mmCIF file of C-alpha atoms in Angstrom:
data_model
loop_
_atom_site.group_PDB
_atom_site.id
_atom_site.type_symbol
_atom_site.label_atom_id
_atom_site.label_comp_id
_atom_site.label_asym_id
_atom_site.label_seq_id
_atom_site.Cartn_x
_atom_site.Cartn_y
_atom_site.Cartn_z
ATOM 1 C CA MET H 1 0.070 0.015 0.018
ATOM 2 C CA VAL H 2 1.318 3.489 -0.884
ATOM 3 C CA ASP H 3 2.017 5.600 2.161
ATOM 4 C CA ILE H 4 0.158 8.898 2.657
ATOM 5 C CA VAL H 5 3.282 11.108 2.154
ATOM 6 C CA THR H 6 3.816 9.495 -1.358
ATOM 7 C CA VAL H 7 0.172 9.991 -2.193
ATOM 8 C CA ILE H 8 0.142 13.701 -1.139
ATOM 9 C CA THR H 9 3.417 14.306 -2.963
ATOM 10 C CA GLY H 10 2.069 12.670 -6.185
ATOM 11 C CA ILE H 11 -1.125 14.718 -6.099
ATOM 12 C CA VAL H 12 0.745 17.894 -5.449
ATOM 13 C CA LEU H 13 3.004 17.196 -8.470
ATOM 14 C CA VAL H 14 0.084 16.503 -10.786
ATOM 15 C CA LEU H 15 -1.664 19.745 -9.575
ATOM 16 C CA ILE H 16 1.554 21.618 -10.493
ATOM 17 C CA ALA H 17 1.574 19.912 -13.820
ATOM 18 C CA LEU H 18 -2.208 20.644 -14.365
ATOM 19 C CA LEU H 19 -1.557 24.408 -13.789
ATOM 20 C CA CYS H 20 1.482 24.318 -16.128
ATOM 21 C CA PHE H 21 -0.171 22.548 -18.963
ATOM 22 C CA ASN H 22 -3.296 24.671 -19.036
ATOM 23 C CA PHE H 23 -1.585 28.095 -18.524
ATOM 24 C CA ALA H 24 0.970 27.013 -21.236
ATOM 25 C CA ILE H 25 -1.941 26.826 -23.738
ATOM 26 C CA ILE H 26 -3.361 30.242 -22.616
ATOM 27 C CA PHE H 27 -0.014 31.842 -23.094
ATOM 28 C CA GLN H 28 0.466 30.214 -26.577
ATOM 29 C CA LYS H 29 -2.900 31.473 -27.496
ATOM 30 C CA MET H 30 -1.902 34.985 -26.470
ATOM 31 C CA GLY H 31 1.105 34.766 -28.685
ATOM 32 C CA LEU H 32 -0.842 33.273 -31.604
ATOM 33 C CA LYS H 33 -3.207 36.221 -31.493
ATOM 34 C CA GLU H 34 -0.325 38.497 -32.171
ATOM 35 C CA GLY H 35 1.396 36.398 -34.858
ATOM 36 C CA PRO H 36 0.669 35.761 -38.556
ATOM 37 C CA GLU H 37 -1.964 33.368 -39.522
ATOM 38 C CA ILE H 38 -0.842 29.731 -39.846
ATOM 39 C CA THR H 39 -2.161 28.519 -43.262
ATOM 40 C CA PHE H 40 -1.618 25.263 -45.162
ATOM 41 C CA ASP H 41 -2.183 26.552 -48.733
ATOM 42 C CA ASN H 42 1.631 26.902 -49.376
ATOM 43 C CA GLY H 43 2.700 23.666 -47.832
ATOM 44 C CA ILE H 44 5.587 23.206 -45.475
ATOM 45 C CA LYS H 45 7.311 26.377 -46.559
ATOM 46 C CA GLY H 46 4.306 28.553 -45.629
ATOM 47 C CA ILE H 47 3.955 26.840 -42.246
ATOM 48 C CA LEU H 48 7.608 27.306 -41.382
ATOM 49 C CA LYS H 49 7.501 30.943 -42.396
ATOM 50 C CA SER H 50 4.552 31.534 -40.070
ATOM 51 C CA PHE H 51 6.290 29.745 -37.134
ATOM 52 C CA LYS H 52 9.462 31.575 -37.749
ATOM 53 C CA SER H 53 7.543 34.812 -36.843
ATOM 54 C CA ILE H 54 5.494 33.160 -33.993
ATOM 55 C CA ILE H 55 8.434 31.754 -32.001
ATOM 56 C CA LYS H 56 9.794 35.163 -31.556
ATOM 57 C CA ASN H 57 6.738 36.165 -29.576
ATOM 58 C CA LYS H 58 7.583 36.107 -25.835
ATOM 59 C CA TRP H 59 4.125 34.824 -24.823
ATOM 60 C CA TRP H 60 4.107 31.931 -27.249
ATOM 61 C CA ALA H 61 7.780 31.073 -26.377
ATOM 62 C CA PHE H 62 6.916 31.066 -22.656
ATOM 63 C CA GLY H 63 3.908 28.948 -23.118
ATOM 64 C CA ALA H 64 5.852 26.445 -25.132
ATOM 65 C CA VAL H 65 8.596 26.227 -22.456
ATOM 66 C CA LEU H 66 6.025 25.950 -19.802
ATOM 67 C CA GLY H 67 4.272 23.059 -21.573
ATOM 68 C CA ILE H 68 7.516 21.132 -21.805
ATOM 69 C CA VAL H 69 8.371 21.814 -18.120
ATOM 70 C CA ALA H 70 4.901 20.537 -17.130
ATOM 71 C CA TRP H 71 5.858 16.951 -18.226
ATOM 72 C CA PHE H 72 8.445 16.556 -15.478
ATOM 73 C CA PRO H 73 6.122 16.792 -12.518
ATOM 74 C CA TYR H 74 3.419 14.880 -14.420
ATOM 75 C CA ILE H 75 5.770 11.904 -15.084
ATOM 76 C CA MET H 76 6.975 12.039 -11.563
ATOM 77 C CA SER H 77 3.401 11.922 -10.313
ATOM 78 C CA ILE H 78 2.605 8.901 -12.503
ATOM 79 C CA GLY H 79 5.656 7.174 -11.032
ATOM 80 C CA LEU H 80 4.466 7.879 -7.458
ATOM 81 C CA VAL H 81 0.596 7.337 -7.605
ATOM 82 C CA GLY H 82 0.073 5.806 -11.035
ATOM 83 C CA VAL H 83 -1.927 6.936 -14.038
ATOM 84 C CA MET H 84 -5.119 5.822 -12.264
ATOM 85 C CA VAL H 85 -4.684 8.781 -10.068
ATOM 86 C CA SER H 86 -2.748 11.278 -12.202
ATOM 87 C CA LEU H 87 -4.795 11.259 -15.401
ATOM 88 C CA PRO H 88 -8.277 11.933 -13.848
ATOM 89 C CA ILE H 89 -6.908 14.767 -11.800
ATOM 90 C CA ASN H 90 -5.002 16.292 -14.750
ATOM 91 C CA SER H 91 -8.050 15.977 -17.021
ATOM 92 C CA MET H 92 -9.962 18.207 -14.645
ATOM 93 C CA GLY H 93 -7.543 21.055 -15.553
ATOM 94 C CA ILE H 94 -10.022 22.001 -18.303
ATOM 95 C CA ILE H 95 -12.022 23.880 -15.586
ATOM 96 C CA ILE H 96 -9.009 26.001 -14.992
ATOM 97 C CA MET H 97 -8.542 26.470 -18.716
ATOM 98 C CA VAL H 98 -12.073 27.687 -19.205
ATOM 99 C CA LEU H 99 -11.854 30.186 -16.318
ATOM 100 C CA ALA H 100 -8.462 31.453 -17.639
ATOM 101 C CA ALA H 101 -9.745 31.677 -21.173
ATOM 102 C CA ASN H 102 -12.603 33.890 -19.838
ATOM 103 C CA ARG H 103 -10.577 36.164 -17.582
ATOM 104 C CA ILE H 104 -7.205 36.312 -19.464
ATOM 105 C CA LEU H 105 -8.280 35.961 -23.155
ATOM 106 C CA GLY H 106 -11.726 37.344 -22.782
ATOM 107 C CA GLU H 107 -13.382 34.338 -24.386
ATOM 108 C CA LYS H 108 -17.024 34.184 -23.597
ATOM 109 C CA ILE H 109 -18.131 30.740 -22.489
ATOM 110 C CA LYS H 110 -21.970 30.126 -22.445
ATOM 111 C CA TRP H 111 -23.433 27.728 -19.875
ATOM 112 C CA TYR H 112 -24.244 25.082 -22.374
ATOM 113 C CA GLU H 113 -20.794 25.268 -23.823
ATOM 114 C CA PHE H 114 -19.299 24.873 -20.314
ATOM 115 C CA LEU H 115 -21.530 21.882 -19.763
ATOM 116 C CA ALA H 116 -20.391 20.286 -22.980
ATOM 117 C CA ILE H 117 -16.631 20.964 -22.066
ATOM 118 C CA ILE H 118 -17.027 19.392 -18.660
ATOM 119 C CA VAL H 119 -18.895 16.271 -20.092
ATOM 120 C CA THR H 120 -16.073 15.866 -22.720
ATOM 121 C CA ALA H 121 -13.420 16.206 -19.970
ATOM 122 C CA ILE H 122 -15.045 13.466 -17.916
ATOM 123 C CA SER H 123 -14.248 10.846 -20.621
ATOM 124 C CA PRO H 124 -10.578 10.261 -19.851
ATOM 125 C CA VAL H 125 -11.581 9.554 -16.277
ATOM 126 C CA LEU H 126 -14.090 6.880 -17.460
ATOM 127 C CA ILE H 127 -11.447 5.333 -19.677
ATOM 128 C CA VAL H 128 -9.005 5.058 -16.813
ATOM 129 C CA LEU H 129 -11.706 3.597 -14.627
ATOM 130 C CA ALA H 130 -12.452 0.980 -17.441
ATOM 131 C CA GLY H 131 -9.095 -0.523 -16.525
ATOM 132 C CA ILE H 132 -7.019 -1.551 -19.605
ATOM 133 C CA SER H 133 -5.114 -4.825 -19.422
ATOM 134 C CA ASN H 134 -3.135 -7.132 -21.714
ATOM 135 C CA THR H 135 -0.830 -4.321 -22.811
ATOM 136 C CA VAL H 136 1.787 -6.492 -24.614
ATOM 137 C CA ILE H 137 1.612 -6.234 -28.436
ATOM 138 C CA ASN H 138 2.155 -9.208 -30.642
ATOM 139 C CA LEU H 139 4.249 -7.499 -33.387
ATOM 140 C CA GLN H 140 3.630 -10.463 -35.780
ATOM 141 C CA LEU H 141 -0.102 -10.658 -35.513
ATOM 142 C CA PHE H 142 -1.054 -6.860 -35.431
ATOM 143 C CA VAL H 143 0.325 -5.972 -38.951
ATOM 144 C CA PHE H 144 -2.856 -6.535 -41.080
ATOM 145 C CA PRO H 145 -5.372 -4.895 -38.636
ATOM 146 C CA PHE H 146 -2.912 -2.091 -38.182
ATOM 147 C CA ILE H 147 -2.675 -1.421 -41.945
ATOM 148 C CA ILE H 148 -6.548 -1.292 -42.013
ATOM 149 C CA PHE H 149 -6.669 1.013 -39.108
ATOM 150 C CA PHE H 150 -3.929 3.263 -40.529
ATOM 151 C CA VAL H 151 -5.633 3.505 -43.883
ATOM 152 C CA ILE H 152 -9.002 4.428 -42.366
ATOM 153 C CA THR H 153 -7.508 7.014 -39.951
ATOM 154 C CA ALA H 154 -5.254 8.573 -42.585
ATOM 155 C CA SER H 155 -8.148 8.768 -44.910
ATOM 156 C CA ILE H 156 -10.267 10.627 -42.385
ATOM 157 C CA THR H 157 -7.417 12.904 -41.615
ATOM 158 C CA ILE H 158 -6.847 13.828 -45.225
ATOM 159 C CA PHE H 159 -10.593 14.315 -45.750
ATOM 160 C CA CYS H 160 -10.665 16.726 -42.741
ATOM 161 C CA LEU H 161 -7.713 18.611 -44.210
ATOM 162 C CA ILE H 162 -9.257 18.878 -47.694
ATOM 163 C CA VAL H 163 -12.554 20.101 -46.180
ATOM 164 C CA SER H 164 -10.639 22.768 -43.987
ATOM 165 C CA ILE H 165 -9.005 24.069 -47.137
ATOM 166 C CA LYS H 166 -12.157 24.163 -49.106
ATOM 167 C CA LYS H 167 -13.959 25.851 -46.036
ATOM 168 C CA ARG H 168 -11.191 28.504 -45.798
ATOM 169 C CA GLY H 169 -12.594 31.721 -44.395
ATOM 170 C CA THR H 170 -15.830 30.092 -43.175
ATOM 171 C CA SER H 171 -17.116 29.237 -39.679
ATOM 172 C CA SER H 172 -16.282 25.496 -40.259
ATOM 173 C CA GLU H 173 -12.513 25.983 -41.201
ATOM 174 C CA GLY H 174 -11.135 26.071 -37.640
ATOM 175 C CA PHE H 175 -13.121 22.993 -36.550
ATOM 176 C CA PHE H 176 -11.834 20.805 -39.469
ATOM 177 C CA ILE H 177 -8.313 22.015 -38.956
ATOM 178 C CA LEU H 178 -8.832 20.912 -35.300
ATOM 179 C CA LEU H 179 -10.102 17.501 -36.349
ATOM 180 C CA THR H 180 -7.060 17.113 -38.695
ATOM 181 C CA GLY H 181 -4.633 17.864 -35.908
ATOM 182 C CA SER H 182 -6.524 15.627 -33.474
ATOM 183 C CA PHE H 183 -6.421 12.555 -35.673
ATOM 184 C CA LEU H 184 -2.607 13.239 -36.407
ATOM 185 C CA LEU H 185 -2.083 13.369 -32.740
ATOM 186 C CA ALA H 186 -4.015 10.085 -32.261
ATOM 187 C CA LEU H 187 -1.923 8.344 -34.954
ATOM 188 C CA GLY H 188 1.237 9.677 -33.219
ATOM 189 C CA ASN H 189 0.047 8.137 -29.916
ATOM 190 C CA VAL H 190 -0.569 4.804 -31.710
ATOM 191 C CA PHE H 191 3.012 4.848 -33.183
ATOM 192 C CA THR H 192 4.322 5.731 -29.675
ATOM 193 C CA ASN H 193 2.673 2.535 -28.387
ATOM 194 C CA ILE H 194 4.239 0.572 -31.128
ATOM 195 C CA LEU H 195 7.630 2.050 -30.471
ATOM 196 C CA ALA H 196 7.482 1.353 -26.762
ATOM 197 C CA GLN H 197 6.641 -2.283 -27.324
ATOM 198 C CA ALA H 198 9.147 -2.694 -30.253
ATOM 199 C CA VAL H 199 12.012 -1.315 -28.109
ATOM 200 C CA ILE H 200 11.270 -3.838 -25.385
ATOM 201 C CA GLN H 201 10.952 -6.798 -27.820
ATOM 202 C CA ALA H 202 14.043 -5.713 -29.801
ATOM 203 C CA ASN H 203 15.925 -5.680 -26.362
ATOM 204 C CA ILE H 204 17.364 -2.292 -26.965
ATOM 205 C CA GLN H 205 19.792 -1.287 -24.178
ATOM 206 C CA LEU H 206 20.585 2.225 -22.865
ATOM 207 C CA THR H 207 24.000 2.685 -24.648
ATOM 208 C CA TRP H 208 25.810 5.688 -26.283
ATOM 209 C CA TYR H 209 24.429 4.601 -29.709
ATOM 210 C CA VAL H 210 20.805 3.962 -28.593
ATOM 211 C CA TRP H 211 19.638 7.003 -30.697
ATOM 212 C CA ALA H 212 21.059 5.408 -33.818
ATOM 213 C CA GLU H 213 19.386 2.126 -33.006
ATOM 214 C CA ILE H 214 16.087 3.837 -32.800
ATOM 215 C CA PHE H 215 16.380 6.322 -35.583
ATOM 216 C CA PHE H 216 17.834 3.942 -38.090
ATOM 217 C CA GLY H 217 16.642 0.666 -36.750
ATOM 218 C CA ILE H 218 15.847 -0.604 -40.166
ATOM 219 C CA PHE H 219 19.566 -1.092 -40.759
ATOM 220 C CA TRP H 220 19.680 -3.704 -37.912
ATOM 221 C CA PHE H 221 17.971 -6.038 -40.383
ATOM 222 C CA ASP H 222 15.722 -7.784 -37.974
ATOM 223 C CA TYR H 223 11.833 -7.622 -37.618
ATOM 224 C CA ASN H 224 11.575 -6.028 -34.165
ATOM 225 C CA HIS H 225 14.022 -3.160 -35.118
ATOM 226 C CA LEU H 226 11.979 -2.569 -38.230
ATOM 227 C CA TRP H 227 9.063 -1.649 -35.946
ATOM 228 C CA VAL H 228 11.314 0.457 -33.779
ATOM 229 C CA PHE H 229 12.198 2.368 -36.898
ATOM 230 C CA LEU H 230 8.543 2.686 -38.100
ATOM 231 C CA GLY H 231 7.312 3.491 -34.615
ATOM 232 C CA TRP H 232 9.854 6.332 -34.076
ATOM 233 C CA TRP H 233 9.335 8.003 -37.442
ATOM 234 C CA GLY H 234 5.616 7.507 -37.393
ATOM 235 C CA LEU H 235 5.314 9.269 -33.992
ATOM 236 C CA ALA H 236 7.797 12.011 -35.035
ATOM 237 C CA ILE H 237 5.944 12.868 -38.279
ATOM 238 C CA CYS H 238 2.487 12.656 -36.872
ATOM 239 C CA ASN H 239 3.225 14.687 -33.641
ATOM 240 C CA ILE H 240 5.131 17.448 -35.421
ATOM 241 C CA SER H 241 2.296 17.633 -38.039
ATOM 242 C CA SER H 242 -0.368 17.782 -35.394
ATOM 243 C CA PHE H 243 1.409 20.534 -33.663
ATOM 244 C CA ALA H 244 1.075 22.891 -36.590
ATOM 245 C CA PHE H 245 -2.631 22.032 -36.935
ATOM 246 C CA TYR H 246 -3.713 22.549 -33.300
ATOM 247 C CA GLN H 247 -1.799 25.785 -33.164
ATOM 248 C CA SER H 248 -3.694 26.953 -36.264
ATOM 249 C CA ALA H 249 -6.918 25.730 -34.532
ATOM 250 C CA PHE H 250 -6.118 27.873 -31.531
ATOM 251 C CA GLN H 251 -5.801 30.850 -33.716
ATOM 252 C CA LYS H 252 -9.105 30.362 -35.476
ATOM 253 C CA SER H 253 -11.221 29.134 -32.607
ATOM 254 C CA ARG H 254 -11.598 29.560 -28.811
ATOM 255 C CA VAL H 255 -9.007 27.617 -26.831
ATOM 256 C CA ALA H 256 -11.658 26.545 -24.352
ATOM 257 C CA VAL H 257 -13.510 24.800 -27.144
ATOM 258 C CA VAL H 258 -10.490 23.524 -29.109
ATOM 259 C CA TYR H 259 -8.472 21.736 -26.297
ATOM 260 C CA PRO H 260 -11.033 19.398 -24.893
ATOM 261 C CA VAL H 261 -11.844 18.076 -28.405
ATOM 262 C CA PHE H 262 -8.198 17.769 -29.249
ATOM 263 C CA ASN H 263 -7.305 15.991 -26.099
ATOM 264 C CA SER H 264 -10.256 13.564 -26.105
ATOM 265 C CA ILE H 265 -9.878 12.428 -29.705
ATOM 266 C CA GLY H 266 -6.068 12.149 -29.227
ATOM 267 C CA LEU H 267 -6.723 9.803 -26.249
ATOM 268 C CA THR H 268 -9.703 7.729 -27.593
ATOM 269 C CA ILE H 269 -8.531 6.788 -31.062
ATOM 270 C CA PRO H 270 -5.341 5.040 -29.746
ATOM 271 C CA LEU H 271 -7.565 3.148 -27.182
ATOM 272 C CA ILE H 272 -9.849 2.031 -29.965
ATOM 273 C CA ALA H 273 -6.712 0.822 -31.828
ATOM 274 C CA GLY H 274 -5.742 -0.949 -28.650
ATOM 275 C CA ILE H 275 -8.886 -3.102 -28.739
ATOM 276 C CA PHE H 276 -9.210 -3.786 -32.546
ATOM 277 C CA VAL H 277 -5.541 -3.718 -33.615
ATOM 278 C CA PHE H 278 -3.409 -4.574 -30.612
ATOM 279 C CA GLN H 279 -5.878 -7.014 -28.991
ATOM 280 C CA GLN H 280 -5.813 -5.205 -25.671
ATOM 281 C CA THR H 281 -8.817 -5.478 -23.262
ATOM 282 C CA PHE H 282 -10.733 -3.614 -20.733
ATOM 283 C CA ASN H 283 -12.079 -4.721 -17.398
ATOM 284 C CA ASN H 284 -15.185 -2.668 -17.839
ATOM 285 C CA TYR H 285 -16.210 -2.238 -21.459
ATOM 286 C CA PHE H 286 -19.300 -0.326 -20.477
ATOM 287 C CA LEU H 287 -17.343 2.555 -19.100
ATOM 288 C CA PHE H 288 -15.101 2.552 -22.169
ATOM 289 C CA PHE H 289 -17.874 2.711 -24.671
ATOM 290 C CA LEU H 290 -19.759 5.255 -22.518
ATOM 291 C CA ALA H 291 -16.646 7.435 -22.696
ATOM 292 C CA ILE H 292 -16.621 6.975 -26.519
ATOM 293 C CA VAL H 293 -20.279 8.143 -26.791
ATOM 294 C CA ILE H 294 -19.595 11.076 -24.478
ATOM 295 C CA ILE H 295 -16.658 12.107 -26.648
ATOM 296 C CA PHE H 296 -18.750 11.945 -29.779
ATOM 297 C CA ILE H 297 -21.626 13.912 -28.274
ATOM 298 C CA GLY H 298 -19.315 16.521 -26.601
ATOM 299 C CA THR H 299 -17.190 17.015 -29.772
ATOM 300 C CA SER H 300 -20.270 17.294 -32.081
ATOM 301 C CA ALA H 301 -21.907 19.802 -29.644
ATOM 302 C CA LEU H 302 -18.678 21.997 -29.273
ATOM 303 C CA GLY H 303 -18.255 22.022 -33.083
ATOM 304 C CA ARG H 304 -21.877 23.059 -33.654
ATOM 305 C CA PHE H 305 -21.740 25.870 -30.985
ATOM 306 C CA GLN H 306 -18.486 27.125 -32.470
ATOM 307 C CA ASN H 307 -20.027 27.221 -36.001
ATOM 308 C CA VAL H 308 -23.317 28.961 -34.741
ATOM 309 C CA GLU H 309 -21.384 31.622 -32.895
ATOM 310 C CA GLN H 310 -19.097 32.441 -35.799
ATOM 311 C CA ARG H 311 -22.066 32.758 -38.134
ATOM 312 C CA LEU H 312 -23.574 35.251 -35.695
#
């Protein structure tokens, strides 16, 4: 049994992380409001040009650093009290974000939007309570279902990107940019899971050349190292890409609406992949599927509220 001092320390650490994570997003939003618009019409060159100017903004830079710093107390908290305690507490930070967005950014949050945000934020708690088990991936058997999952998810992502471009300048643009970034983040989380399992099964040790073994694992010429290579570059490409999209979504929509949708989809899609691709199980499927339904309802409602307000 974990002693009371450890529990209190773990909770204090996750509360510190909670504040850092949410204020990091607020500060980034402040910087984005002063920077050039992030657009995707001109490809990577146009995105890099926008960010070259944005990173010079002191508020955005401070928010980015604060977001990185937040991971240290969060990881320490998980180590002390486990994800079953840390994740539900951290997910409640959305309440602080809504209040900060209202007070600092001047974003008006209506009562029904606040209700949808809170309902969406509850979903990670339900997923944790559902109790995932059987976390080991069979790298031999998962390939075919993974390819199907990847093709479907990538197709949805490309569709959302195309719609966002076609809807440029309309009330729907920001929401579809948000969905594009959310699905890219979800794919990045799936590749992270693959990488973590492949590193273990490839028996990669902490040596001075470990970075080369991960970055260029394909040249080790064995099956497990191949998935180390694919896992690393998959997570790198998807996470970097998602960063540009959700920053753009922050520019075009209210942060209190964007973040809960982004966070929920980024968490849920990998868990769905865990069931149908990686053959993982839950102790309570009712709570898991209830969380999925809540995310769908909350995301749809927030998107509709956003569109209605922008039309007005």
